[in-house]
PDB file of C-alpha atoms in Angstrom:
ATOM      1  CA  MET A 209       0.000   0.000   0.000  1.00 45.00           C
ATOM      2  CA  ASP A 210       2.781   2.355   0.948  1.00 44.00           C
ATOM      3  CA  THR A 211       4.618   1.497  -2.230  1.00 45.00           C
ATOM      4  CA  LYS A 212       1.656   2.529  -4.408  1.00 43.00           C
ATOM      5  CA  THR A 213       1.288   5.769  -2.483  1.00 44.00           C
ATOM      6  CA  THR A 214       4.971   6.518  -2.916  1.00 43.00           C
ATOM      7  CA  GLU A 215       4.754   5.812  -6.647  1.00 46.00           C
ATOM      8  CA  LYS A 216       1.776   8.136  -7.015  1.00 47.00           C
ATOM      9  CA  THR A 217       3.598  10.879  -5.125  1.00 46.00           C
ATOM     10  CA  ALA A 218       6.682  10.499  -7.295  1.00 43.00           C
ATOM     11  CA  THR A 219       4.549  10.539 -10.427  1.00 50.00           C
ATOM     12  CA  SER A 220       2.811  13.734  -9.293  1.00 51.00           C
ATOM     13  CA  LYS A 221       6.124  15.430  -8.587  1.00 48.00           C
ATOM     14  CA  THR A 222       7.430  14.364 -11.971  1.00 48.00           C
ATOM     15  CA  ASP A 223       4.344  15.808 -13.663  1.00 52.00           C
ATOM     16  CA  GLU A 224       4.717  19.066 -11.734  1.00 49.00           C
ATOM     17  CA  VAL A 225       8.361  19.340 -12.711  1.00 42.00           C
ATOM     18  CA  ALA A 226       7.478  18.665 -16.359  1.00 44.00           C
ATOM     19  CA  ALA A 227       4.680  21.212 -16.287  1.00 47.00           C
ATOM     20  CA  GLY A 228       6.984  23.844 -14.750  1.00 47.00           C
ATOM     21  CA  THR A 229       9.624  23.111 -17.341  1.00 47.00           C
ATOM     22  CA  SER A 230       7.039  23.467 -20.138  1.00 48.00           C
ATOM     23  CA  ALA A 231       5.852  26.816 -18.723  1.00 46.00           C
ATOM     24  CA  GLU A 232       9.409  28.099 -18.496  1.00 48.00           C
ATOM     25  CA  ALA A 233      10.062  26.975 -22.056  1.00 41.00           C
ATOM     26  CA  ALA A 234       6.903  28.710 -23.289  1.00 44.00           C
ATOM     27  CA  GLU A 235       7.865  31.895 -21.452  1.00 50.00           C
ATOM     28  CA  ALA A 236      11.350  31.772 -22.916  1.00 42.00           C
ATOM     29  CA  ALA A 237       9.890  31.284 -26.397  1.00 41.00           C
ATOM     30  CA  GLY A 238       7.572  34.295 -25.929  1.00 45.00           C
ATOM     31  CA  THR A 239      10.483  36.434 -24.785  1.00 42.00           C
ATOM     32  CA  THR A 240      12.483  35.373 -27.800  1.00 39.00           C
ATOM     33  CA  GLN A 241       9.558  36.205 -30.101  1.00 43.00           C
ATOM     34  CA  ASP A 242       9.149  39.670 -28.528  1.00 45.00           C
ATOM     35  CA  ALA A 243      12.833  40.338 -28.963  1.00 37.00           C
ATOM     36  CA  GLY A 244      12.580  39.321 -32.602  1.00 42.00           C
ATOM     37  CA  THR A 245       9.598  41.596 -33.119  1.00 44.00           C
ATOM     38  CA  THR A 246      11.417  44.505 -31.519  1.00 37.00           C
ATOM     39  CA  GLN A 247      14.440  43.839 -33.643  1.00 41.00           C
ATOM     40  CA  ASP A 248      12.280  43.720 -36.795  1.00 46.00           C
ATOM     41  CA  ALA A 249      10.625  47.038 -35.888  1.00 39.00           C
ATOM     42  CA  GLY A 250      13.983  48.629 -35.313  1.00 44.00           C
ATOM     43  CA  THR A 251      15.216  47.276 -38.605  1.00 42.00           C
ATOM     44  CA  THR A 252      12.136  48.679 -40.414  1.00 41.00           C
ATOM     45  CA  GLN A 253      12.600  52.090 -38.797  1.00 46.00           C
ATOM     46  CA  ASP A 254      16.270  52.122 -39.730  1.00 48.00           C
ATOM     47  CA  ALA A 255      15.340  51.239 -43.304  1.00 44.00           C
ATOM     48  CA  GLY A 256      12.805  54.126 -43.454  1.00 47.00           C
ATOM     49  CA  THR A 257      15.385  56.567 -42.089  1.00 47.00           C
ATOM     50  CA  ALA A 258      17.925  55.356 -44.599  1.00 44.00           C
ATOM     51  CA  ALA A 259      15.379  55.759 -47.421  1.00 48.00           C
ATOM     52  CA  GLU A 260      14.615  59.357 -46.347  1.00 51.00           C
ATOM     53  CA  ALA A 261      18.313  60.130 -46.168  1.00 47.00           C
ATOM     54  CA  GLY A 262      18.735  58.691 -49.635  1.00 51.00           C
ATOM     55  CA  THR A 263      15.910  60.880 -50.954  1.00 59.00           C
ATOM     56  CA  VAL A 264      17.497  64.020 -49.504  1.00 49.00           C
ATOM     57  CA  GLU A 265      20.833  63.055 -51.004  1.00 55.00           C
ATOM     58  CA  ASP A 266      19.208  62.473 -54.401  1.00 60.00           C
ATOM     59  CA  THR A 267      17.522  65.890 -54.292  1.00 54.00           C
ATOM     60  CA  ALA A 268      20.779  67.598 -53.394  1.00 50.00           C
ATOM     61  CA  ALA A 269      22.519  65.744 -56.206  1.00 55.00           C
ATOM     62  CA  GLU A 270      19.851  66.874 -58.696  1.00 59.00           C
ATOM     63  CA  LEU A 271      20.293  70.481 -57.626  1.00 51.00           C
ATOM     64  CA  LEU A 272      24.034  70.216 -57.964  1.00 51.00           C
ATOM     65  CA  ASP A 273      23.755  68.547 -61.355  1.00 56.00           C
ATOM     66  CA  ALA A 274      21.234  71.130 -62.699  1.00 49.00           C
ATOM     67  CA  PRO A 275      22.488  73.008 -65.766  1.00 51.00           C
ATOM     68  CA  ASP A 276      23.865  76.473 -65.238  1.00 50.00           C
ATOM     69  CA  ASP A 277      21.415  77.858 -67.826  1.00 49.00           C
ATOM     70  CA  GLU A 278      18.429  76.903 -65.704  1.00 48.00           C
ATOM     71  CA  LEU A 279      19.951  78.449 -62.594  1.00 44.00           C
ATOM     72  CA  ASP A 280      20.853  81.595 -64.528  1.00 51.00           C
ATOM     73  CA  GLY A 281      17.347  81.774 -65.981  1.00 50.00           C
ATOM     74  CA  GLY A 282      15.751  81.620 -62.537  1.00 50.00           C
ATOM     75  CA  LEU A 283      18.127  84.251 -61.220  1.00 45.00           C
ATOM     76  CA  ASP A 284      17.466  86.510 -64.198  1.00 51.00           C
ATOM     77  CA  GLY A 285      13.704  86.156 -63.649  1.00 50.00           C
ATOM     78  CA  GLU A 286      14.040  87.241 -60.025  1.00 48.00           C
ATOM     79  CA  LEU A 287      16.226  90.180 -61.030  1.00 44.00           C
ATOM     80  CA  ASP A 288      13.722  91.216 -63.692  1.00 48.00           C
ATOM     81  CA  GLY A 289      10.963  91.203 -61.091  1.00 47.00           C
ATOM     82  CA  GLU A 290      13.034  93.392 -58.803  1.00 45.00           C
ATOM     83  CA  GLU A 291      13.815  95.770 -61.647  1.00 46.00           C
ATOM     84  CA  ALA A 292      10.117  96.022 -62.476  1.00 45.00           C
ATOM     85  CA  LEU A 293       9.505  97.277 -58.935  1.00 45.00           C
ATOM     86  CA  SER A 294      12.529  99.605 -58.866  1.00 54.00           C
ATOM     87  CA  PRO A 295      12.091 103.401 -58.883  1.00 56.00           C
ATOM     88  CA  GLU A 296      13.586 103.640 -62.381  1.00 57.00           C
ATOM     89  CA  ALA A 297      10.951 101.271 -63.765  1.00 50.00           C
ATOM     90  CA  THR A 298       8.126 103.204 -62.123  1.00 56.00           C
ATOM     91  CA  GLY A 299       9.163 106.536 -63.700  1.00 80.00           C
ATOM     92  CA  ILE A 300       6.330 106.396 -66.223  1.00 88.00           C
ATOM     93  CA  GLY A 301       3.936 107.993 -63.747  1.00 89.00           C
ATOM     94  CA  ALA A 302       6.340 110.835 -63.030  1.00 91.00           C
ATOM     95  CA  ALA A 303       6.907 111.435 -66.745  1.00 93.00           C
ATOM     96  CA  ALA A 304       3.164 111.502 -67.410  1.00 94.00           C
ATOM     97  CA  ALA A 305       2.624 113.907 -64.509  1.00 94.00           C
ATOM     98  CA  ALA A 306       5.298 116.248 -65.881  1.00 95.00           C
ATOM     99  CA  VAL A 307       3.627 116.289 -69.297  1.00 96.00           C
ATOM    100  CA  VAL A 308       0.244 116.927 -67.658  1.00 96.00           C
ATOM    101  CA  SER A 309       1.712 119.858 -65.752  1.00 96.00           C
ATOM    102  CA  ALA A 310       3.038 121.408 -68.961  1.00 96.00           C
ATOM    103  CA  ALA A 311      -0.301 120.872 -70.714  1.00 96.00           C
ATOM    104  CA  LEU A 312      -2.258 122.444 -67.857  1.00 96.00           C
ATOM    105  CA  SER A 313      -0.006 125.478 -67.867  1.00 96.00           C
ATOM    106  CA  ALA A 314      -0.474 125.910 -71.619  1.00 96.00           C
ATOM    107  CA  VAL A 315      -4.239 125.673 -71.207  1.00 94.00           C
ATOM    108  CA  ALA A 316      -4.153 128.240 -68.406  1.00 94.00           C
ATOM    109  CA  LEU A 317      -2.320 130.712 -70.651  1.00 94.00           C
ATOM    110  CA  THR A 318      -4.403 130.215 -73.806  1.00 93.00           C
ATOM    111  CA  GLY A 319      -7.836 129.671 -72.252  1.00 91.00           C
ATOM    112  CA  THR A 320     -10.195 126.720 -72.149  1.00 90.00           C
ATOM    113  CA  TRP A 321     -13.560 125.784 -73.559  1.00 93.00           C
ATOM    114  CA  THR A 322     -14.857 125.630 -69.994  1.00 93.00           C
ATOM    115  CA  GLY A 323     -13.815 129.201 -69.346  1.00 93.00           C
ATOM    116  CA  LYS A 324     -15.533 130.335 -72.557  1.00 94.00           C
ATOM    117  CA  VAL A 325     -18.786 128.636 -71.579  1.00 95.00           C
ATOM    118  CA  VAL A 326     -18.678 130.175 -68.102  1.00 94.00           C
ATOM    119  CA  ALA A 327     -18.026 133.622 -69.576  1.00 94.00           C
ATOM    120  CA  GLU A 328     -20.950 133.333 -71.989  1.00 95.00           C
ATOM    121  CA  ARG A 329     -23.188 132.233 -69.143  1.00 95.00           C
ATOM    122  CA  GLU A 330     -22.228 135.267 -67.063  1.00 94.00           C
ATOM    123  CA  THR A 331     -22.858 137.517 -70.083  1.00 94.00           C
ATOM    124  CA  LEU A 332     -26.344 136.080 -70.519  1.00 94.00           C
ATOM    125  CA  ILE A 333     -27.113 136.498 -66.831  1.00 93.00           C
ATOM    126  CA  GLY A 334     -25.950 140.130 -67.013  1.00 92.00           C
ATOM    127  CA  GLN A 335     -28.169 140.815 -69.995  1.00 92.00           C
ATOM    128  CA  ILE A 336     -31.155 139.354 -68.174  1.00 92.00           C
ATOM    129  CA  LYS A 337     -30.488 141.457 -65.088  1.00 89.00           C
ATOM    130  CA  THR A 338     -30.107 144.710 -66.998  1.00 88.00           C
ATOM    131  CA  SER A 339     -32.848 144.122 -69.593  1.00 85.00           C
ATOM    132  CA  ALA A 340     -35.493 145.746 -67.394  1.00 80.00           C
ATOM    133  CA  GLY A 341     -33.364 148.815 -66.991  1.00 79.00           C
ATOM    134  CA  GLY A 342     -30.002 149.684 -65.539  1.00 77.00           C
ATOM    135  CA  THR A 343     -27.303 152.280 -65.655  1.00 86.00           C
ATOM    136  CA  PRO A 344     -24.475 151.961 -68.180  1.00 86.00           C
ATOM    137  CA  ALA A 345     -22.064 151.179 -65.330  1.00 87.00           C
ATOM    138  CA  GLN A 346     -24.251 148.307 -64.190  1.00 89.00           C
ATOM    139  CA  GLN A 347     -24.503 146.957 -67.716  1.00 88.00           C
ATOM    140  CA  ILE A 348     -20.731 147.051 -68.148  1.00 89.00           C
ATOM    141  CA  ASN A 349     -20.172 145.320 -64.839  1.00 90.00           C
ATOM    142  CA  GLU A 350     -22.855 142.660 -65.238  1.00 90.00           C
ATOM    143  CA  ILE A 351     -22.387 141.853 -68.918  1.00 90.00           C
ATOM    144  CA  TYR A 352     -18.627 142.198 -69.367  1.00 91.00           C
ATOM    145  CA  GLY A 353     -16.974 142.428 -65.951  1.00 92.00           C
ATOM    146  CA  ASP A 354     -18.440 139.205 -64.553  1.00 93.00           C
ATOM    147  CA  ALA A 355     -17.637 137.321 -67.767  1.00 94.00           C
ATOM    148  CA  TRP A 356     -13.997 138.432 -67.708  1.00 93.00           C
ATOM    149  CA  HIS A 357     -13.645 137.595 -64.030  1.00 95.00           C
ATOM    150  CA  SER A 358     -15.159 134.130 -64.545  1.00 95.00           C
ATOM    151  CA  THR A 359     -12.715 133.394 -67.361  1.00 95.00           C
ATOM    152  CA  ALA A 360      -9.799 134.509 -65.202  1.00 96.00           C
ATOM    153  CA  LEU A 361     -11.031 132.306 -62.361  1.00 96.00           C
ATOM    154  CA  VAL A 362     -11.223 129.185 -64.532  1.00 96.00           C
ATOM    155  CA  ASN A 363      -7.805 129.811 -66.043  1.00 96.00           C
ATOM    156  CA  GLY A 364      -6.398 130.406 -62.580  1.00 96.00           C
ATOM    157  CA  VAL A 365      -7.641 127.009 -61.402  1.00 97.00           C
ATOM    158  CA  PHE A 366      -5.864 125.276 -64.293  1.00 97.00           C
ATOM    159  CA  ALA A 367      -2.706 127.261 -63.610  1.00 97.00           C
ATOM    160  CA  LEU A 368      -2.767 126.308 -59.934  1.00 97.00           C
ATOM    161  CA  LEU A 369      -3.132 122.635 -60.825  1.00 97.00           C
ATOM    162  CA  ALA A 370      -0.172 122.910 -63.193  1.00 97.00           C
ATOM    163  CA  VAL A 371       1.983 124.394 -60.440  1.00 97.00           C
ATOM    164  CA  ILE A 372       0.986 121.722 -57.905  1.00 97.00           C
ATOM    165  CA  VAL A 373       1.630 118.800 -60.267  1.00 97.00           C
ATOM    166  CA  GLY A 374       4.960 120.239 -61.440  1.00 96.00           C
ATOM    167  CA  VAL A 375       6.196 120.765 -57.880  1.00 96.00           C
ATOM    168  CA  LEU A 376       5.149 117.252 -56.864  1.00 95.00           C
ATOM    169  CA  VAL A 377       7.134 115.769 -59.755  1.00 94.00           C
ATOM    170  CA  LEU A 378      10.183 117.822 -58.779  1.00 94.00           C
ATOM    171  CA  THR A 379      10.047 116.483 -55.225  1.00 93.00           C
ATOM    172  CA  LEU A 380      10.300 112.873 -56.407  1.00 89.00           C
ATOM    173  CA  PRO A 381      13.873 111.514 -56.167  1.00 86.00           C
ATOM    174  CA  ARG A 382      15.922 109.946 -58.972  1.00 81.00           C
ATOM    175  CA  ARG A 383      13.860 111.182 -61.891  1.00 85.00           C
ATOM    176  CA  PRO A 384      15.309 111.393 -65.427  1.00 89.00           C
ATOM    177  CA  LEU A 385      16.631 114.758 -66.499  1.00 92.00           C
ATOM    178  CA  TRP A 386      14.026 115.341 -69.202  1.00 93.00           C
ATOM    179  CA  VAL A 387      11.204 114.600 -66.752  1.00 94.00           C
ATOM    180  CA  ARG A 388      12.530 117.204 -64.359  1.00 94.00           C
ATOM    181  CA  ALA A 389      12.950 119.698 -67.207  1.00 95.00           C
ATOM    182  CA  VAL A 390       9.332 119.260 -68.337  1.00 96.00           C
ATOM    183  CA  ALA A 391       8.131 119.532 -64.731  1.00 95.00           C
ATOM    184  CA  VAL A 392      10.086 122.778 -64.272  1.00 96.00           C
ATOM    185  CA  ALA A 393       8.594 124.183 -67.481  1.00 96.00           C
ATOM    186  CA  GLY A 394       5.089 123.224 -66.360  1.00 96.00           C
ATOM    187  CA  ALA A 395       5.549 124.769 -62.920  1.00 97.00           C
ATOM    188  CA  VAL A 396       7.014 128.013 -64.306  1.00 97.00           C
ATOM    189  CA  LEU A 397       4.367 128.448 -66.983  1.00 97.00           C
ATOM    190  CA  GLY A 398       1.662 127.524 -64.481  1.00 97.00           C
ATOM    191  CA  GLY A 399       2.965 130.173 -62.113  1.00 97.00           C
ATOM    192  CA  LEU A 400       2.902 132.741 -64.911  1.00 97.00           C
ATOM    193  CA  GLY A 401      -0.663 131.780 -65.824  1.00 96.00           C
ATOM    194  CA  LEU A 402      -1.686 132.015 -62.176  1.00 96.00           C
ATOM    195  CA  LEU A 403      -0.182 135.490 -61.938  1.00 97.00           C
ATOM    196  CA  LEU A 404      -2.040 136.676 -65.035  1.00 95.00           C
ATOM    197  CA  SER A 405      -5.303 135.170 -63.821  1.00 95.00           C
ATOM    198  CA  VAL A 406      -5.060 136.862 -60.446  1.00 96.00           C
ATOM    199  CA  GLY A 407      -4.227 140.195 -62.068  1.00 94.00           C
ATOM    200  CA  THR A 408      -7.157 139.921 -64.476  1.00 93.00           C
ATOM    201  CA  TYR A 409      -9.593 138.861 -61.772  1.00 94.00           C
ATOM    202  CA  PHE A 410      -8.748 141.854 -59.581  1.00 94.00           C
ATOM    203  CA  ASP A 411      -8.447 144.268 -62.561  1.00 90.00           C
ATOM    204  CA  LEU A 412      -4.766 144.898 -61.916  1.00 92.00           C
ATOM    205  CA  PHE A 413      -3.673 144.857 -65.564  1.00 89.00           C
ATOM    206  CA  LEU A 414      -6.828 146.053 -67.347  1.00 83.00           C
ATOM    207  CA  SER A 415      -9.654 147.820 -65.583  1.00 85.00           C
ATOM    208  CA  LEU A 416     -13.249 147.882 -66.742  1.00 85.00           C
ATOM    209  CA  PRO A 417     -14.199 150.819 -68.941  1.00 84.00           C
ATOM    210  CA  THR A 418     -16.226 153.596 -67.397  1.00 82.00           C
ATOM    211  CA  THR A 419     -19.085 155.580 -68.844  1.00 78.00           C
ATOM    212  CA  GLY A 420     -17.094 158.797 -68.713  1.00 63.00           C
ATOM    213  CA  SER A 421     -14.432 157.549 -71.200  1.00 49.00           C
TER     214      SER A 421
END
C-alpha cells in the first residue's frame, strides 16, 4: 500500500516538474519572439530613415547637377521682377505727370472751352439782369466784368493745378533729367498763368471801362 502511495507521489512530482519546465520553455519562447519583433521594428525604422536620407541626397545631387542655364534663368527672372519694382521702372507715372503739368499750364495761358462757356453764361445772366433797366455802369459790370472775371477764375484754377503737379514731380527723387525739365517748365508756366489770372480777376492789368471815357 505504501509502495503505491509513494509511486503516485513520485509521479505527481514528476508531472509538476514537467509542467513547470514546459511553462518556463513557453515563457522563454515568448520572450524570444518579442525580442525578434522589436528587432524587426527597429530594422524597419532604420530602413525608413535610410530611405529618407537617400531621398534628400538624391535631391541635393539633382540640384548640384542642374544646368547652369536653368539656374541663370531663374536668377534673371528674379532680377527682372526686382527691376520692375525699382524706382527707375516706375518713372512712367512721373513722366506723365510732368507732361500733364506742362499741358495744364499751356491751357491756363491760352484759355479753355470751360472758361468760354462760363463767360458766356455770365454775359447772358448780365443781360437778363439789366434788360429791365439799368445804368451803363451796371450793364458794363454785369455783362462784361463778370464774364472776364469768370474766365480769369477758370484759367487760374488750371494754372494752380499745373503748379501743384509740377512741384510734386520735382520732389520725387531719382527722376530722369528730361522729366525734371518738363516739370520745371510746367511749374514756371503755371505760375505765370496764375499770376495773369489773379491780375485779371482783380483788374490789376486792365480795368473795366467807365461811362465817362
